[in-house]
Amino acid sequence: MFEIIGLVIAVSGIAALSRGRGASPVVAGATAVAGWFLIEFVGPVVAQGEGRFWLIVVAWAWIALVAGFVRFVVGAGHPRPDGKWNCPNCRYLNNASSVICEACQQPWRAKA
């Protein structure tokens, strides 16, 4: 039960981060959940029940890998803000890691 709650929290964070980085939150979330599901439930069948602890560790490492990819690779070509920034279009306060407005999808622009 706690693992499912943790998964929901982690995937929600990945989706929010991917939205702010300009990626599809559905694709990022689905990739995280699909990998976790395959490792957690197909892994024991392939490994014939051996090493259940390590399968859990690998499943959560997959979640961390997807989150790291979204954070450091997606949107890497966009200019980065120095801190939190207000969208000039809708005035939404975005996080420093967001290169695209989370509310209206307008890209961040450096002030001239």
PDB file of C-alpha atoms in Angstrom:
ATOM      1  CA  MET A   1       0.000   0.000   0.000  1.00  0.00           C
ATOM      2  CA  PHE A   2       2.779   2.450   0.907  1.00  0.00           C
ATOM      3  CA  GLU A   3       4.558   1.612  -2.312  1.00  0.00           C
ATOM      4  CA  ILE A   4       1.503   2.576  -4.390  1.00  0.00           C
ATOM      5  CA  ILE A   5       1.141   5.852  -2.467  1.00  0.00           C
ATOM      6  CA  GLY A   6       4.824   6.566  -3.049  1.00  0.00           C
ATOM      7  CA  LEU A   7       4.419   5.769  -6.731  1.00  0.00           C
ATOM      8  CA  VAL A   8       1.476   8.170  -7.067  1.00  0.00           C
ATOM      9  CA  ILE A   9       3.466  10.932  -5.368  1.00  0.00           C
ATOM     10  CA  ALA A  10       6.578  10.285  -7.486  1.00  0.00           C
ATOM     11  CA  VAL A  11       4.662  10.156 -10.774  1.00  0.00           C
ATOM     12  CA  SER A  12       2.781  13.344  -9.870  1.00  0.00           C
ATOM     13  CA  GLY A  13       6.117  15.064  -9.341  1.00  0.00           C
ATOM     14  CA  ILE A  14       7.496  13.714 -12.613  1.00  0.00           C
ATOM     15  CA  ALA A  15       4.393  14.915 -14.472  1.00  0.00           C
ATOM     16  CA  ALA A  16       4.616  18.400 -12.950  1.00  0.00           C
ATOM     17  CA  LEU A  17       8.322  18.634 -13.692  1.00  0.00           C
ATOM     18  CA  SER A  18       7.863  17.469 -17.284  1.00  0.00           C
ATOM     19  CA  ARG A  19       5.103  20.025 -17.826  1.00  0.00           C
ATOM     20  CA  GLY A  20       7.437  22.773 -16.647  1.00  0.00           C
ATOM     21  CA  ARG A  21      10.263  21.516 -18.854  1.00  0.00           C
ATOM     22  CA  GLY A  22       8.095  21.435 -21.995  1.00  0.00           C
ATOM     23  CA  ALA A  23       7.486  17.689 -22.237  1.00  0.00           C
ATOM     24  CA  SER A  24       4.250  15.756 -22.161  1.00  0.00           C
ATOM     25  CA  PRO A  25       3.329  14.886 -18.568  1.00  0.00           C
ATOM     26  CA  VAL A  26       1.309  11.905 -19.810  1.00  0.00           C
ATOM     27  CA  VAL A  27       4.259  10.382 -21.668  1.00  0.00           C
ATOM     28  CA  ALA A  28       6.686  10.952 -18.784  1.00  0.00           C
ATOM     29  CA  GLY A  29       4.252   9.580 -16.203  1.00  0.00           C
ATOM     30  CA  ALA A  30       3.291   6.604 -18.343  1.00  0.00           C
ATOM     31  CA  THR A  31       6.961   5.770 -18.964  1.00  0.00           C
ATOM     32  CA  ALA A  32       7.671   5.839 -15.229  1.00  0.00           C
ATOM     33  CA  VAL A  33       4.629   3.718 -14.321  1.00  0.00           C
ATOM     34  CA  ALA A  34       5.114   1.225 -17.168  1.00  0.00           C
ATOM     35  CA  GLY A  35       8.756   0.617 -16.250  1.00  0.00           C
ATOM     36  CA  TRP A  36       7.930   0.308 -12.557  1.00  0.00           C
ATOM     37  CA  PHE A  37       5.081  -2.107 -13.308  1.00  0.00           C
ATOM     38  CA  LEU A  38       7.203  -4.285 -15.597  1.00  0.00           C
ATOM     39  CA  ILE A  39      10.026  -4.513 -13.076  1.00  0.00           C
ATOM     40  CA  GLU A  40       7.743  -5.117 -10.075  1.00  0.00           C
ATOM     41  CA  PHE A  41       5.342  -7.643 -11.601  1.00  0.00           C
ATOM     42  CA  VAL A  42       7.041  -9.189 -14.634  1.00  0.00           C
ATOM     43  CA  GLY A  43      10.475  -9.289 -12.973  1.00  0.00           C
ATOM     44  CA  PRO A  44       9.551 -12.003 -10.416  1.00  0.00           C
ATOM     45  CA  VAL A  45       8.147 -14.189 -13.188  1.00  0.00           C
ATOM     46  CA  VAL A  46      11.334 -13.864 -15.226  1.00  0.00           C
ATOM     47  CA  ALA A  47      13.596 -14.210 -12.165  1.00  0.00           C
ATOM     48  CA  GLN A  48      11.372 -17.017 -10.811  1.00  0.00           C
ATOM     49  CA  GLY A  49      10.770 -15.280  -7.490  1.00  0.00           C
ATOM     50  CA  GLU A  50      14.433 -14.785  -6.554  1.00  0.00           C
ATOM     51  CA  GLY A  51      15.670 -11.451  -5.238  1.00  0.00           C
ATOM     52  CA  ARG A  52      12.369  -9.672  -4.530  1.00  0.00           C
ATOM     53  CA  PHE A  53      14.198  -6.955  -2.572  1.00  0.00           C
ATOM     54  CA  TRP A  54      16.451  -6.164  -5.517  1.00  0.00           C
ATOM     55  CA  LEU A  55      13.511  -5.926  -7.875  1.00  0.00           C
ATOM     56  CA  ILE A  56      11.967  -3.277  -5.620  1.00  0.00           C
ATOM     57  CA  VAL A  57      15.259  -1.374  -5.575  1.00  0.00           C
ATOM     58  CA  VAL A  58      15.556  -1.567  -9.368  1.00  0.00           C
ATOM     59  CA  ALA A  59      11.928  -0.450  -9.815  1.00  0.00           C
ATOM     60  CA  TRP A  60      12.520   2.654  -7.684  1.00  0.00           C
ATOM     61  CA  ALA A  61      15.821   3.275  -9.457  1.00  0.00           C
ATOM     62  CA  TRP A  62      13.802   3.335 -12.694  1.00  0.00           C
ATOM     63  CA  ILE A  63      11.521   6.029 -11.219  1.00  0.00           C
ATOM     64  CA  ALA A  64      14.612   8.031 -10.196  1.00  0.00           C
ATOM     65  CA  LEU A  65      16.102   7.597 -13.680  1.00  0.00           C
ATOM     66  CA  VAL A  66      12.957   8.917 -15.374  1.00  0.00           C
ATOM     67  CA  ALA A  67      12.813  11.871 -12.949  1.00  0.00           C
ATOM     68  CA  GLY A  68      16.482  12.654 -13.560  1.00  0.00           C
ATOM     69  CA  PHE A  69      16.006  12.461 -17.315  1.00  0.00           C
ATOM     70  CA  VAL A  70      13.072  14.859 -17.187  1.00  0.00           C
ATOM     71  CA  ARG A  71      14.948  17.246 -14.891  1.00  0.00           C
ATOM     72  CA  PHE A  72      18.333  17.354 -16.594  1.00  0.00           C
ATOM     73  CA  VAL A  73      17.797  16.344 -20.241  1.00  0.00           C
ATOM     74  CA  VAL A  74      14.325  17.528 -21.257  1.00  0.00           C
ATOM     75  CA  GLY A  75      14.361  21.226 -22.064  1.00  0.00           C
ATOM     76  CA  ALA A  76      18.149  21.455 -21.825  1.00  0.00           C
ATOM     77  CA  GLY A  77      18.324  23.489 -25.035  1.00  0.00           C
ATOM     78  CA  HIS A  78      16.078  26.241 -23.666  1.00  0.00           C
ATOM     79  CA  PRO A  79      17.547  29.294 -21.921  1.00  0.00           C
ATOM     80  CA  ARG A  80      17.292  28.939 -18.141  1.00  0.00           C
ATOM     81  CA  PRO A  81      15.900  31.414 -15.635  1.00  0.00           C
ATOM     82  CA  ASP A  82      18.033  32.345 -12.611  1.00  0.00           C
ATOM     83  CA  GLY A  83      15.203  31.848 -10.122  1.00  0.00           C
ATOM     84  CA  LYS A  84      11.442  31.840  -9.887  1.00  0.00           C
ATOM     85  CA  TRP A  85       9.864  33.862 -12.668  1.00  0.00           C
ATOM     86  CA  ASN A  86       6.518  35.363 -13.568  1.00  0.00           C
ATOM     87  CA  CYS A  87       5.085  34.543 -16.962  1.00  0.00           C
ATOM     88  CA  PRO A  88       4.692  37.718 -19.036  1.00  0.00           C
ATOM     89  CA  ASN A  89       1.540  36.272 -20.597  1.00  0.00           C
ATOM     90  CA  CYS A  90      -0.478  35.067 -17.585  1.00  0.00           C
ATOM     91  CA  ARG A  91       1.595  36.294 -14.572  1.00  0.00           C
ATOM     92  CA  TYR A  92       1.840  32.757 -13.098  1.00  0.00           C
ATOM     93  CA  LEU A  93       4.821  32.324 -10.727  1.00  0.00           C
ATOM     94  CA  ASN A  94       6.898  29.433 -12.101  1.00  0.00           C
ATOM     95  CA  ASN A  95       9.671  27.464 -10.414  1.00  0.00           C
ATOM     96  CA  ALA A  96      13.285  28.044 -11.384  1.00  0.00           C
ATOM     97  CA  SER A  97      13.450  24.608 -13.047  1.00  0.00           C
ATOM     98  CA  SER A  98      10.580  25.480 -15.417  1.00  0.00           C
ATOM     99  CA  VAL A  99      11.601  26.758 -18.821  1.00  0.00           C
ATOM    100  CA  ILE A 100       7.989  26.848 -20.035  1.00  0.00           C
ATOM    101  CA  CYS A 101       5.088  28.379 -18.085  1.00  0.00           C
ATOM    102  CA  GLU A 102       3.218  25.653 -16.249  1.00  0.00           C
ATOM    103  CA  ALA A 103      -0.096  27.470 -16.702  1.00  0.00           C
ATOM    104  CA  CYS A 104      -0.122  28.708 -20.313  1.00  0.00           C
ATOM    105  CA  GLN A 105       2.869  26.883 -21.896  1.00  0.00           C
ATOM    106  CA  GLN A 106       4.590  30.144 -22.916  1.00  0.00           C
ATOM    107  CA  PRO A 107       8.397  29.753 -23.021  1.00  0.00           C
ATOM    108  CA  TRP A 108      10.561  31.770 -20.627  1.00  0.00           C
ATOM    109  CA  ARG A 109      12.288  34.698 -22.279  1.00  0.00           C
ATOM    110  CA  ALA A 110      15.323  36.511 -20.953  1.00  0.00           C
ATOM    111  CA  LYS A 111      14.685  40.173 -20.322  1.00  0.00           C
ATOM    112  CA  ALA A 112      16.441  42.418 -22.791  1.00  0.00           C
TER     113      ALA A 112
END
